[in-house]
Amino acid sequence: MTTLRRWWADAPATTLLTLTAVIVYAITALQSGSLMDNLPGSSLGAAWVLYGPEVAQGGLDRLRALGAIFLHIDLGHVAINSFMLLLIGREIERFAGTALYSAAFFAGGIGASATVLWMAPYNPTAGASGALFALMVLLLGITRARGGDLRAPLALILVNVAYTFIAPSVSLWGHLGGLFAGLLMVLFFVHPRAAFRWAGVLGVLLLSCAAVLLV
């Protein structure tokens, strides 16, 4: 409990986003009765999984582009993404502040969802990986702005990009969409003027939402 309070004080948005993903996973696992194949048989999974034909119907199904960010397909999936979010998100939130960091997370996540809907609409997709790819790019930009060693964040991006092309089960377009959203944001994100930082992040967020609405 003390550790959770410390994380909450240090990085409240990162903590809340991670807890949301874990809670959503727990609900789907309870509904499906499975820890390792938790979306089939889950009403929440059926309602939130990102699937182009459903989103194209409009209405509340557009919210799948948001809900799918917190949906994960098994225990390993949510564990890896939650660990990476805690590790990367905390650093970015401490640099940028809670509000700007939160906007960047959703810009990356919804941008990834929009890319999937346009490029692979018939592939059901779930997970926070797209948002994480955007955050990895922002971490690289922050490290450069601080004058730090770029090898670790570059290696993190390259390993994950390579894994994207090797592993058949991951969402290629979700990962590439998040990466692209991060690239669009990064120069704004590290700009010394707050107005520029917010303009870049909100611009990508609005562009991502518009892309979802136009599906």
mmCIF file with all atom_site columns, C-alpha atoms in Angstrom:
data_model
loop_
_atom_site.group_PDB
_atom_site.id
_atom_site.type_symbol
_atom_site.label_atom_id
_atom_site.label_alt_id
_atom_site.label_comp_id
_atom_site.label_asym_id
_atom_site.label_entity_id
_atom_site.label_seq_id
_atom_site.pdbx_PDB_ins_code
_atom_site.Cartn_x
_atom_site.Cartn_y
_atom_site.Cartn_z
_atom_site.occupancy
_atom_site.B_iso_or_equiv
_atom_site.pdbx_formal_charge
_atom_site.auth_seq_id
_atom_site.auth_comp_id
_atom_site.auth_asym_id
_atom_site.auth_atom_id
_atom_site.pdbx_PDB_model_num
ATOM 1   C CA . MET A 1 1   ? 0.000   0.000   0.000   1.00 0.00 ? 1   MET A CA 1
ATOM 2   C CA . THR A 1 2   ? 2.902   2.329   0.812   1.00 0.00 ? 2   THR A CA 1
ATOM 3   C CA . THR A 1 3   ? 4.424   1.648   -2.612  1.00 0.00 ? 3   THR A CA 1
ATOM 4   C CA . LEU A 1 4   ? 1.122   2.439   -4.334  1.00 0.00 ? 4   LEU A CA 1
ATOM 5   C CA . ARG A 1 5   ? 0.817   5.722   -2.407  1.00 0.00 ? 5   ARG A CA 1
ATOM 6   C CA . ARG A 1 6   ? 4.378   6.625   -3.382  1.00 0.00 ? 6   ARG A CA 1
ATOM 7   C CA . TRP A 1 7   ? 3.686   5.884   -7.047  1.00 0.00 ? 7   TRP A CA 1
ATOM 8   C CA . TRP A 1 8   ? 0.437   7.853   -6.873  1.00 0.00 ? 8   TRP A CA 1
ATOM 9   C CA . ALA A 1 9   ? 2.212   10.879  -5.386  1.00 0.00 ? 9   ALA A CA 1
ATOM 10  C CA . ASP A 1 10  ? 5.008   10.670  -7.948  1.00 0.00 ? 10  ASP A CA 1
ATOM 11  C CA . ALA A 1 11  ? 3.048   9.787   -11.106 1.00 0.00 ? 11  ALA A CA 1
ATOM 12  C CA . PRO A 1 12  ? -0.730  9.799   -10.543 1.00 0.00 ? 12  PRO A CA 1
ATOM 13  C CA . ALA A 1 13  ? -1.776  9.472   -14.200 1.00 0.00 ? 13  ALA A CA 1
ATOM 14  C CA . THR A 1 14  ? 0.614   6.582   -14.844 1.00 0.00 ? 14  THR A CA 1
ATOM 15  C CA . THR A 1 15  ? -0.646  4.815   -11.739 1.00 0.00 ? 15  THR A CA 1
ATOM 16  C CA . LEU A 1 16  ? -4.302  5.360   -12.655 1.00 0.00 ? 16  LEU A CA 1
ATOM 17  C CA . LEU A 1 17  ? -3.847  4.258   -16.277 1.00 0.00 ? 17  LEU A CA 1
ATOM 18  C CA . THR A 1 18  ? -2.038  1.105   -15.167 1.00 0.00 ? 18  THR A CA 1
ATOM 19  C CA . LEU A 1 19  ? -4.654  0.277   -12.530 1.00 0.00 ? 19  LEU A CA 1
ATOM 20  C CA . THR A 1 20  ? -7.394  0.797   -15.123 1.00 0.00 ? 20  THR A CA 1
ATOM 21  C CA . ALA A 1 21  ? -5.784  -1.725  -17.474 1.00 0.00 ? 21  ALA A CA 1
ATOM 22  C CA . VAL A 1 22  ? -5.382  -4.244  -14.641 1.00 0.00 ? 22  VAL A CA 1
ATOM 23  C CA . ILE A 1 23  ? -8.972  -3.785  -13.440 1.00 0.00 ? 23  ILE A CA 1
ATOM 24  C CA . VAL A 1 24  ? -10.354 -4.130  -16.974 1.00 0.00 ? 24  VAL A CA 1
ATOM 25  C CA . TYR A 1 25  ? -8.305  -7.304  -17.433 1.00 0.00 ? 25  TYR A CA 1
ATOM 26  C CA . ALA A 1 26  ? -9.613  -8.684  -14.124 1.00 0.00 ? 26  ALA A CA 1
ATOM 27  C CA . ILE A 1 27  ? -13.221 -8.020  -15.181 1.00 0.00 ? 27  ILE A CA 1
ATOM 28  C CA . THR A 1 28  ? -12.749 -9.777  -18.526 1.00 0.00 ? 28  THR A CA 1
ATOM 29  C CA . ALA A 1 29  ? -11.008 -12.708 -16.814 1.00 0.00 ? 29  ALA A CA 1
ATOM 30  C CA . LEU A 1 30  ? -13.887 -13.082 -14.348 1.00 0.00 ? 30  LEU A CA 1
ATOM 31  C CA . GLN A 1 31  ? -16.490 -12.843 -17.092 1.00 0.00 ? 31  GLN A CA 1
ATOM 32  C CA . SER A 1 32  ? -14.752 -15.387 -19.311 1.00 0.00 ? 32  SER A CA 1
ATOM 33  C CA . GLY A 1 33  ? -13.522 -17.650 -16.537 1.00 0.00 ? 33  GLY A CA 1
ATOM 34  C CA . SER A 1 34  ? -10.013 -17.652 -18.026 1.00 0.00 ? 34  SER A CA 1
ATOM 35  C CA . LEU A 1 35  ? -6.740  -15.915 -17.233 1.00 0.00 ? 35  LEU A CA 1
ATOM 36  C CA . MET A 1 36  ? -5.080  -16.761 -20.544 1.00 0.00 ? 36  MET A CA 1
ATOM 37  C CA . ASP A 1 37  ? -7.925  -16.388 -23.034 1.00 0.00 ? 37  ASP A CA 1
ATOM 38  C CA . ASN A 1 38  ? -10.029 -13.785 -21.314 1.00 0.00 ? 38  ASN A CA 1
ATOM 39  C CA . LEU A 1 39  ? -11.747 -11.942 -24.169 1.00 0.00 ? 39  LEU A CA 1
ATOM 40  C CA . PRO A 1 40  ? -13.916 -14.752 -25.613 1.00 0.00 ? 40  PRO A CA 1
ATOM 41  C CA . GLY A 1 41  ? -16.888 -15.050 -23.291 1.00 0.00 ? 41  GLY A CA 1
ATOM 42  C CA . SER A 1 42  ? -16.430 -11.552 -21.849 1.00 0.00 ? 42  SER A CA 1
ATOM 43  C CA . SER A 1 43  ? -19.192 -9.029  -22.513 1.00 0.00 ? 43  SER A CA 1
ATOM 44  C CA . LEU A 1 44  ? -16.771 -6.172  -21.766 1.00 0.00 ? 44  LEU A CA 1
ATOM 45  C CA . GLY A 1 45  ? -14.271 -7.628  -24.222 1.00 0.00 ? 45  GLY A CA 1
ATOM 46  C CA . ALA A 1 46  ? -16.937 -7.939  -26.897 1.00 0.00 ? 46  ALA A CA 1
ATOM 47  C CA . ALA A 1 47  ? -18.011 -4.324  -26.333 1.00 0.00 ? 47  ALA A CA 1
ATOM 48  C CA . TRP A 1 48  ? -14.522 -2.797  -26.319 1.00 0.00 ? 48  TRP A CA 1
ATOM 49  C CA . VAL A 1 49  ? -12.368 -4.806  -28.726 1.00 0.00 ? 49  VAL A CA 1
ATOM 50  C CA . LEU A 1 50  ? -11.327 -2.682  -31.692 1.00 0.00 ? 50  LEU A CA 1
ATOM 51  C CA . TYR A 1 51  ? -13.022 -4.035  -34.811 1.00 0.00 ? 51  TYR A CA 1
ATOM 52  C CA . GLY A 1 52  ? -13.557 -1.938  -37.919 1.00 0.00 ? 52  GLY A CA 1
ATOM 53  C CA . PRO A 1 53  ? -17.029 -3.122  -38.984 1.00 0.00 ? 53  PRO A CA 1
ATOM 54  C CA . GLU A 1 54  ? -18.385 -2.405  -35.496 1.00 0.00 ? 54  GLU A CA 1
ATOM 55  C CA . VAL A 1 55  ? -16.769 1.034   -35.276 1.00 0.00 ? 55  VAL A CA 1
ATOM 56  C CA . ALA A 1 56  ? -18.066 1.943   -38.746 1.00 0.00 ? 56  ALA A CA 1
ATOM 57  C CA . GLN A 1 57  ? -21.616 1.614   -37.402 1.00 0.00 ? 57  GLN A CA 1
ATOM 58  C CA . GLY A 1 58  ? -20.990 4.797   -35.417 1.00 0.00 ? 58  GLY A CA 1
ATOM 59  C CA . GLY A 1 59  ? -22.581 5.753   -32.115 1.00 0.00 ? 59  GLY A CA 1
ATOM 60  C CA . LEU A 1 60  ? -21.001 4.407   -28.938 1.00 0.00 ? 60  LEU A CA 1
ATOM 61  C CA . ASP A 1 61  ? -19.022 1.882   -30.977 1.00 0.00 ? 61  ASP A CA 1
ATOM 62  C CA . ARG A 1 62  ? -16.657 4.757   -31.824 1.00 0.00 ? 62  ARG A CA 1
ATOM 63  C CA . LEU A 1 63  ? -15.538 4.528   -28.185 1.00 0.00 ? 63  LEU A CA 1
ATOM 64  C CA . ARG A 1 64  ? -13.899 1.188   -28.974 1.00 0.00 ? 64  ARG A CA 1
ATOM 65  C CA . ALA A 1 65  ? -10.945 3.275   -30.189 1.00 0.00 ? 65  ALA A CA 1
ATOM 66  C CA . LEU A 1 66  ? -10.541 4.374   -26.557 1.00 0.00 ? 66  LEU A CA 1
ATOM 67  C CA . GLY A 1 67  ? -11.699 1.283   -24.673 1.00 0.00 ? 67  GLY A CA 1
ATOM 68  C CA . ALA A 1 68  ? -9.434  -1.078  -26.617 1.00 0.00 ? 68  ALA A CA 1
ATOM 69  C CA . ILE A 1 69  ? -6.394  0.708   -25.170 1.00 0.00 ? 69  ILE A CA 1
ATOM 70  C CA . PHE A 1 70  ? -7.208  -0.776  -21.754 1.00 0.00 ? 70  PHE A CA 1
ATOM 71  C CA . LEU A 1 71  ? -8.236  -4.214  -23.028 1.00 0.00 ? 71  LEU A CA 1
ATOM 72  C CA . HIS A 1 72  ? -5.696  -7.079  -23.036 1.00 0.00 ? 72  HIS A CA 1
ATOM 73  C CA . ILE A 1 73  ? -5.904  -10.599 -24.390 1.00 0.00 ? 73  ILE A CA 1
ATOM 74  C CA . ASP A 1 74  ? -4.212  -12.561 -21.584 1.00 0.00 ? 74  ASP A CA 1
ATOM 75  C CA . LEU A 1 75  ? -2.247  -12.317 -18.352 1.00 0.00 ? 75  LEU A CA 1
ATOM 76  C CA . GLY A 1 76  ? 1.138   -11.959 -20.053 1.00 0.00 ? 76  GLY A CA 1
ATOM 77  C CA . HIS A 1 77  ? -0.163  -9.206  -22.314 1.00 0.00 ? 77  HIS A CA 1
ATOM 78  C CA . VAL A 1 78  ? -1.459  -7.024  -19.480 1.00 0.00 ? 78  VAL A CA 1
ATOM 79  C CA . ALA A 1 79  ? 1.583   -7.772  -17.297 1.00 0.00 ? 79  ALA A CA 1
ATOM 80  C CA . ILE A 1 80  ? 4.119   -6.697  -19.928 1.00 0.00 ? 80  ILE A CA 1
ATOM 81  C CA . ASN A 1 81  ? 2.206   -3.582  -20.963 1.00 0.00 ? 81  ASN A CA 1
ATOM 82  C CA . SER A 1 82  ? 1.556   -2.560  -17.344 1.00 0.00 ? 82  SER A CA 1
ATOM 83  C CA . PHE A 1 83  ? 5.225   -2.986  -16.451 1.00 0.00 ? 83  PHE A CA 1
ATOM 84  C CA . MET A 1 84  ? 6.340   -0.935  -19.446 1.00 0.00 ? 84  MET A CA 1
ATOM 85  C CA . LEU A 1 85  ? 3.765   1.766   -18.721 1.00 0.00 ? 85  LEU A CA 1
ATOM 86  C CA . LEU A 1 86  ? 4.935   2.086   -15.122 1.00 0.00 ? 86  LEU A CA 1
ATOM 87  C CA . LEU A 1 87  ? 8.569   2.187   -16.198 1.00 0.00 ? 87  LEU A CA 1
ATOM 88  C CA . ILE A 1 88  ? 8.266   4.618   -19.124 1.00 0.00 ? 88  ILE A CA 1
ATOM 89  C CA . GLY A 1 89  ? 5.209   6.609   -18.105 1.00 0.00 ? 89  GLY A CA 1
ATOM 90  C CA . ARG A 1 90  ? 6.603   7.651   -14.752 1.00 0.00 ? 90  ARG A CA 1
ATOM 91  C CA . GLU A 1 91  ? 9.644   9.277   -16.354 1.00 0.00 ? 91  GLU A CA 1
ATOM 92  C CA . ILE A 1 92  ? 7.576   11.102  -18.946 1.00 0.00 ? 92  ILE A CA 1
ATOM 93  C CA . GLU A 1 93  ? 4.964   12.263  -16.432 1.00 0.00 ? 93  GLU A CA 1
ATOM 94  C CA . ARG A 1 94  ? 7.635   13.651  -14.130 1.00 0.00 ? 94  ARG A CA 1
ATOM 95  C CA . PHE A 1 95  ? 9.131   15.570  -17.063 1.00 0.00 ? 95  PHE A CA 1
ATOM 96  C CA . ALA A 1 96  ? 5.936   16.910  -18.631 1.00 0.00 ? 96  ALA A CA 1
ATOM 97  C CA . GLY A 1 97  ? 3.428   17.033  -15.796 1.00 0.00 ? 97  GLY A CA 1
ATOM 98  C CA . THR A 1 98  ? 0.298   14.959  -15.355 1.00 0.00 ? 98  THR A CA 1
ATOM 99  C CA . ALA A 1 99  ? -2.032  16.832  -17.710 1.00 0.00 ? 99  ALA A CA 1
ATOM 100 C CA . LEU A 1 100 ? 0.255   17.000  -20.758 1.00 0.00 ? 100 LEU A CA 1
ATOM 101 C CA . TYR A 1 101 ? 1.431   13.430  -20.230 1.00 0.00 ? 101 TYR A CA 1
ATOM 102 C CA . SER A 1 102 ? -2.173  12.183  -20.069 1.00 0.00 ? 102 SER A CA 1
ATOM 103 C CA . ALA A 1 103 ? -3.045  14.005  -23.293 1.00 0.00 ? 103 ALA A CA 1
ATOM 104 C CA . ALA A 1 104 ? 0.008   12.475  -24.998 1.00 0.00 ? 104 ALA A CA 1
ATOM 105 C CA . PHE A 1 105 ? -0.929  8.970   -23.820 1.00 0.00 ? 105 PHE A CA 1
ATOM 106 C CA . PHE A 1 106 ? -4.412  9.232   -25.304 1.00 0.00 ? 106 PHE A CA 1
ATOM 107 C CA . ALA A 1 107 ? -3.106  10.896  -28.463 1.00 0.00 ? 107 ALA A CA 1
ATOM 108 C CA . GLY A 1 108 ? -0.802  7.932   -28.993 1.00 0.00 ? 108 GLY A CA 1
ATOM 109 C CA . GLY A 1 109 ? -3.384  5.319   -28.061 1.00 0.00 ? 109 GLY A CA 1
ATOM 110 C CA . ILE A 1 110 ? -6.214  6.733   -30.161 1.00 0.00 ? 110 ILE A CA 1
ATOM 111 C CA . GLY A 1 111 ? -3.774  7.426   -32.990 1.00 0.00 ? 111 GLY A CA 1
ATOM 112 C CA . ALA A 1 112 ? -2.820  3.750   -32.939 1.00 0.00 ? 112 ALA A CA 1
ATOM 113 C CA . SER A 1 113 ? -6.499  2.726   -32.924 1.00 0.00 ? 113 SER A CA 1
ATOM 114 C CA . ALA A 1 114 ? -7.218  5.021   -35.872 1.00 0.00 ? 114 ALA A CA 1
ATOM 115 C CA . THR A 1 115 ? -4.342  3.504   -37.835 1.00 0.00 ? 115 THR A CA 1
ATOM 116 C CA . VAL A 1 116 ? -5.666  -0.010  -37.219 1.00 0.00 ? 116 VAL A CA 1
ATOM 117 C CA . LEU A 1 117 ? -9.165  1.028   -38.298 1.00 0.00 ? 117 LEU A CA 1
ATOM 118 C CA . TRP A 1 118 ? -7.865  2.456   -41.565 1.00 0.00 ? 118 TRP A CA 1
ATOM 119 C CA . MET A 1 119 ? -5.177  -0.108  -42.395 1.00 0.00 ? 119 MET A CA 1
ATOM 120 C CA . ALA A 1 120 ? -6.392  -3.381  -40.842 1.00 0.00 ? 120 ALA A CA 1
ATOM 121 C CA . PRO A 1 121 ? -10.090 -2.915  -39.972 1.00 0.00 ? 121 PRO A CA 1
ATOM 122 C CA . TYR A 1 122 ? -10.896 -6.641  -39.996 1.00 0.00 ? 122 TYR A CA 1
ATOM 123 C CA . ASN A 1 123 ? -8.234  -7.564  -37.450 1.00 0.00 ? 123 ASN A CA 1
ATOM 124 C CA . PRO A 1 124 ? -9.695  -7.430  -33.902 1.00 0.00 ? 124 PRO A CA 1
ATOM 125 C CA . THR A 1 125 ? -7.194  -5.505  -31.802 1.00 0.00 ? 125 THR A CA 1
ATOM 126 C CA . ALA A 1 126 ? -6.689  -4.710  -28.125 1.00 0.00 ? 126 ALA A CA 1
ATOM 127 C CA . GLY A 1 127 ? -3.948  -3.416  -25.871 1.00 0.00 ? 127 GLY A CA 1
ATOM 128 C CA . ALA A 1 128 ? -1.988  -0.380  -24.730 1.00 0.00 ? 128 ALA A CA 1
ATOM 129 C CA . SER A 1 129 ? 0.978   -1.136  -27.006 1.00 0.00 ? 129 SER A CA 1
ATOM 130 C CA . GLY A 1 130 ? 0.182   1.651   -29.480 1.00 0.00 ? 130 GLY A CA 1
ATOM 131 C CA . ALA A 1 131 ? 0.197   4.244   -26.710 1.00 0.00 ? 131 ALA A CA 1
ATOM 132 C CA . LEU A 1 132 ? 3.418   2.728   -25.371 1.00 0.00 ? 132 LEU A CA 1
ATOM 133 C CA . PHE A 1 133 ? 5.120   3.086   -28.749 1.00 0.00 ? 133 PHE A CA 1
ATOM 134 C CA . ALA A 1 134 ? 4.233   6.779   -28.739 1.00 0.00 ? 134 ALA A CA 1
ATOM 135 C CA . LEU A 1 135 ? 5.608   7.105   -25.202 1.00 0.00 ? 135 LEU A CA 1
ATOM 136 C CA . MET A 1 136 ? 8.860   5.380   -26.209 1.00 0.00 ? 136 MET A CA 1
ATOM 137 C CA . VAL A 1 137 ? 9.424   8.044   -28.871 1.00 0.00 ? 137 VAL A CA 1
ATOM 138 C CA . LEU A 1 138 ? 8.684   10.785  -26.329 1.00 0.00 ? 138 LEU A CA 1
ATOM 139 C CA . LEU A 1 139 ? 11.140  9.199   -23.891 1.00 0.00 ? 139 LEU A CA 1
ATOM 140 C CA . LEU A 1 140 ? 13.801  9.343   -26.608 1.00 0.00 ? 140 LEU A CA 1
ATOM 141 C CA . GLY A 1 141 ? 13.055  13.036  -27.147 1.00 0.00 ? 141 GLY A CA 1
ATOM 142 C CA . ILE A 1 142 ? 13.198  13.753  -23.418 1.00 0.00 ? 142 ILE A CA 1
ATOM 143 C CA . THR A 1 143 ? 16.522  11.929  -23.071 1.00 0.00 ? 143 THR A CA 1
ATOM 144 C CA . ARG A 1 144 ? 17.960  13.989  -25.928 1.00 0.00 ? 144 ARG A CA 1
ATOM 145 C CA . ALA A 1 145 ? 16.615  17.228  -24.441 1.00 0.00 ? 145 ALA A CA 1
ATOM 146 C CA . ARG A 1 146 ? 18.296  16.375  -21.141 1.00 0.00 ? 146 ARG A CA 1
ATOM 147 C CA . GLY A 1 147 ? 21.565  15.569  -22.873 1.00 0.00 ? 147 GLY A CA 1
ATOM 148 C CA . GLY A 1 148 ? 21.390  11.940  -21.775 1.00 0.00 ? 148 GLY A CA 1
ATOM 149 C CA . ASP A 1 149 ? 22.618  8.736   -23.392 1.00 0.00 ? 149 ASP A CA 1
ATOM 150 C CA . LEU A 1 150 ? 20.285  7.860   -26.288 1.00 0.00 ? 150 LEU A CA 1
ATOM 151 C CA . ARG A 1 151 ? 21.385  4.234   -26.594 1.00 0.00 ? 151 ARG A CA 1
ATOM 152 C CA . ALA A 1 152 ? 18.927  2.781   -24.088 1.00 0.00 ? 152 ALA A CA 1
ATOM 153 C CA . PRO A 1 153 ? 15.726  4.445   -25.421 1.00 0.00 ? 153 PRO A CA 1
ATOM 154 C CA . LEU A 1 154 ? 16.841  3.788   -29.018 1.00 0.00 ? 154 LEU A CA 1
ATOM 155 C CA . ALA A 1 155 ? 17.458  0.132   -28.215 1.00 0.00 ? 155 ALA A CA 1
ATOM 156 C CA . LEU A 1 156 ? 14.040  -0.076  -26.562 1.00 0.00 ? 156 LEU A CA 1
ATOM 157 C CA . ILE A 1 157 ? 12.345  1.249   -29.703 1.00 0.00 ? 157 ILE A CA 1
ATOM 158 C CA . LEU A 1 158 ? 14.375  -0.903  -32.101 1.00 0.00 ? 158 LEU A CA 1
ATOM 159 C CA . VAL A 1 159 ? 13.787  -4.103  -30.138 1.00 0.00 ? 159 VAL A CA 1
ATOM 160 C CA . ASN A 1 160 ? 10.061  -3.469  -30.004 1.00 0.00 ? 160 ASN A CA 1
ATOM 161 C CA . VAL A 1 161 ? 9.865   -2.566  -33.696 1.00 0.00 ? 161 VAL A CA 1
ATOM 162 C CA . ALA A 1 162 ? 11.768  -5.750  -34.567 1.00 0.00 ? 162 ALA A CA 1
ATOM 163 C CA . TYR A 1 163 ? 9.429   -7.791  -32.362 1.00 0.00 ? 163 TYR A CA 1
ATOM 164 C CA . THR A 1 164 ? 6.466   -6.199  -34.145 1.00 0.00 ? 164 THR A CA 1
ATOM 165 C CA . PHE A 1 165 ? 7.621   -7.614  -37.475 1.00 0.00 ? 165 PHE A CA 1
ATOM 166 C CA . ILE A 1 166 ? 8.663   -11.005 -36.069 1.00 0.00 ? 166 ILE A CA 1
ATOM 167 C CA . ALA A 1 167 ? 5.715   -11.932 -33.829 1.00 0.00 ? 167 ALA A CA 1
ATOM 168 C CA . PRO A 1 168 ? 2.576   -12.846 -35.796 1.00 0.00 ? 168 PRO A CA 1
ATOM 169 C CA . SER A 1 169 ? 0.186   -12.138 -32.922 1.00 0.00 ? 169 SER A CA 1
ATOM 170 C CA . VAL A 1 170 ? 0.955   -8.434  -32.452 1.00 0.00 ? 170 VAL A CA 1
ATOM 171 C CA . SER A 1 171 ? -0.818  -5.569  -34.186 1.00 0.00 ? 171 SER A CA 1
ATOM 172 C CA . LEU A 1 172 ? 1.593   -4.239  -36.817 1.00 0.00 ? 172 LEU A CA 1
ATOM 173 C CA . TRP A 1 173 ? -0.523  -1.188  -37.624 1.00 0.00 ? 173 TRP A CA 1
ATOM 174 C CA . GLY A 1 174 ? -1.307  -0.498  -33.986 1.00 0.00 ? 174 GLY A CA 1
ATOM 175 C CA . HIS A 1 175 ? 2.387   -0.360  -33.151 1.00 0.00 ? 175 HIS A CA 1
ATOM 176 C CA . LEU A 1 176 ? 3.307   1.663   -36.241 1.00 0.00 ? 176 LEU A CA 1
ATOM 177 C CA . GLY A 1 177 ? 0.394   4.038   -35.632 1.00 0.00 ? 177 GLY A CA 1
ATOM 178 C CA . GLY A 1 178 ? 1.557   4.695   -32.083 1.00 0.00 ? 178 GLY A CA 1
ATOM 179 C CA . LEU A 1 179 ? 5.120   5.173   -33.293 1.00 0.00 ? 179 LEU A CA 1
ATOM 180 C CA . PHE A 1 180 ? 3.973   7.688   -35.901 1.00 0.00 ? 180 PHE A CA 1
ATOM 181 C CA . ALA A 1 181 ? 1.856   9.580   -33.350 1.00 0.00 ? 181 ALA A CA 1
ATOM 182 C CA . GLY A 1 182 ? 4.897   9.824   -31.101 1.00 0.00 ? 182 GLY A CA 1
ATOM 183 C CA . LEU A 1 183 ? 7.024   11.142  -33.961 1.00 0.00 ? 183 LEU A CA 1
ATOM 184 C CA . LEU A 1 184 ? 4.408   13.821  -34.673 1.00 0.00 ? 184 LEU A CA 1
ATOM 185 C CA . MET A 1 185 ? 4.413   14.913  -31.026 1.00 0.00 ? 185 MET A CA 1
ATOM 186 C CA . VAL A 1 186 ? 8.018   14.629  -29.941 1.00 0.00 ? 186 VAL A CA 1
ATOM 187 C CA . LEU A 1 187 ? 9.475   17.942  -31.138 1.00 0.00 ? 187 LEU A CA 1
ATOM 188 C CA . PHE A 1 188 ? 6.542   19.833  -29.635 1.00 0.00 ? 188 PHE A CA 1
ATOM 189 C CA . PHE A 1 189 ? 6.653   17.775  -26.442 1.00 0.00 ? 189 PHE A CA 1
ATOM 190 C CA . VAL A 1 190 ? 10.176  18.858  -25.507 1.00 0.00 ? 190 VAL A CA 1
ATOM 191 C CA . HIS A 1 191 ? 9.790   22.489  -26.602 1.00 0.00 ? 191 HIS A CA 1
ATOM 192 C CA . PRO A 1 192 ? 10.577  24.983  -23.808 1.00 0.00 ? 192 PRO A CA 1
ATOM 193 C CA . ARG A 1 193 ? 7.336   26.919  -24.355 1.00 0.00 ? 193 ARG A CA 1
ATOM 194 C CA . ALA A 1 194 ? 4.202   25.374  -22.843 1.00 0.00 ? 194 ALA A CA 1
ATOM 195 C CA . ALA A 1 195 ? 1.977   26.706  -25.628 1.00 0.00 ? 195 ALA A CA 1
ATOM 196 C CA . PHE A 1 196 ? 3.995   24.788  -28.233 1.00 0.00 ? 196 PHE A CA 1
ATOM 197 C CA . ARG A 1 197 ? 3.936   21.601  -26.163 1.00 0.00 ? 197 ARG A CA 1
ATOM 198 C CA . TRP A 1 198 ? 0.171   21.715  -25.792 1.00 0.00 ? 198 TRP A CA 1
ATOM 199 C CA . ALA A 1 199 ? -0.427  22.709  -29.422 1.00 0.00 ? 199 ALA A CA 1
ATOM 200 C CA . GLY A 1 200 ? 1.499   19.689  -30.699 1.00 0.00 ? 200 GLY A CA 1
ATOM 201 C CA . VAL A 1 201 ? -0.034  17.130  -28.362 1.00 0.00 ? 201 VAL A CA 1
ATOM 202 C CA . LEU A 1 202 ? -3.604  18.385  -28.700 1.00 0.00 ? 202 LEU A CA 1
ATOM 203 C CA . GLY A 1 203 ? -3.153  18.639  -32.455 1.00 0.00 ? 203 GLY A CA 1
ATOM 204 C CA . VAL A 1 204 ? -2.232  14.942  -32.675 1.00 0.00 ? 204 VAL A CA 1
ATOM 205 C CA . LEU A 1 205 ? -5.066  14.022  -30.301 1.00 0.00 ? 205 LEU A CA 1
ATOM 206 C CA . LEU A 1 206 ? -7.635  15.902  -32.397 1.00 0.00 ? 206 LEU A CA 1
ATOM 207 C CA . LEU A 1 207 ? -6.225  14.451  -35.620 1.00 0.00 ? 207 LEU A CA 1
ATOM 208 C CA . SER A 1 208 ? -6.455  10.944  -34.153 1.00 0.00 ? 208 SER A CA 1
ATOM 209 C CA . CYS A 1 209 ? -10.063 11.458  -33.033 1.00 0.00 ? 209 CYS A CA 1
ATOM 210 C CA . ALA A 1 210 ? -10.975 12.871  -36.437 1.00 0.00 ? 210 ALA A CA 1
ATOM 211 C CA . ALA A 1 211 ? -9.461  9.825   -38.142 1.00 0.00 ? 211 ALA A CA 1
ATOM 212 C CA . VAL A 1 212 ? -11.638 7.555   -35.978 1.00 0.00 ? 212 VAL A CA 1
ATOM 213 C CA . LEU A 1 213 ? -14.767 9.577   -36.754 1.00 0.00 ? 213 LEU A CA 1
ATOM 214 C CA . LEU A 1 214 ? -14.095 9.386   -40.496 1.00 0.00 ? 214 LEU A CA 1
ATOM 215 C CA . VAL A 1 215 ? -13.914 5.588   -40.588 1.00 0.00 ? 215 VAL A CA 1
#
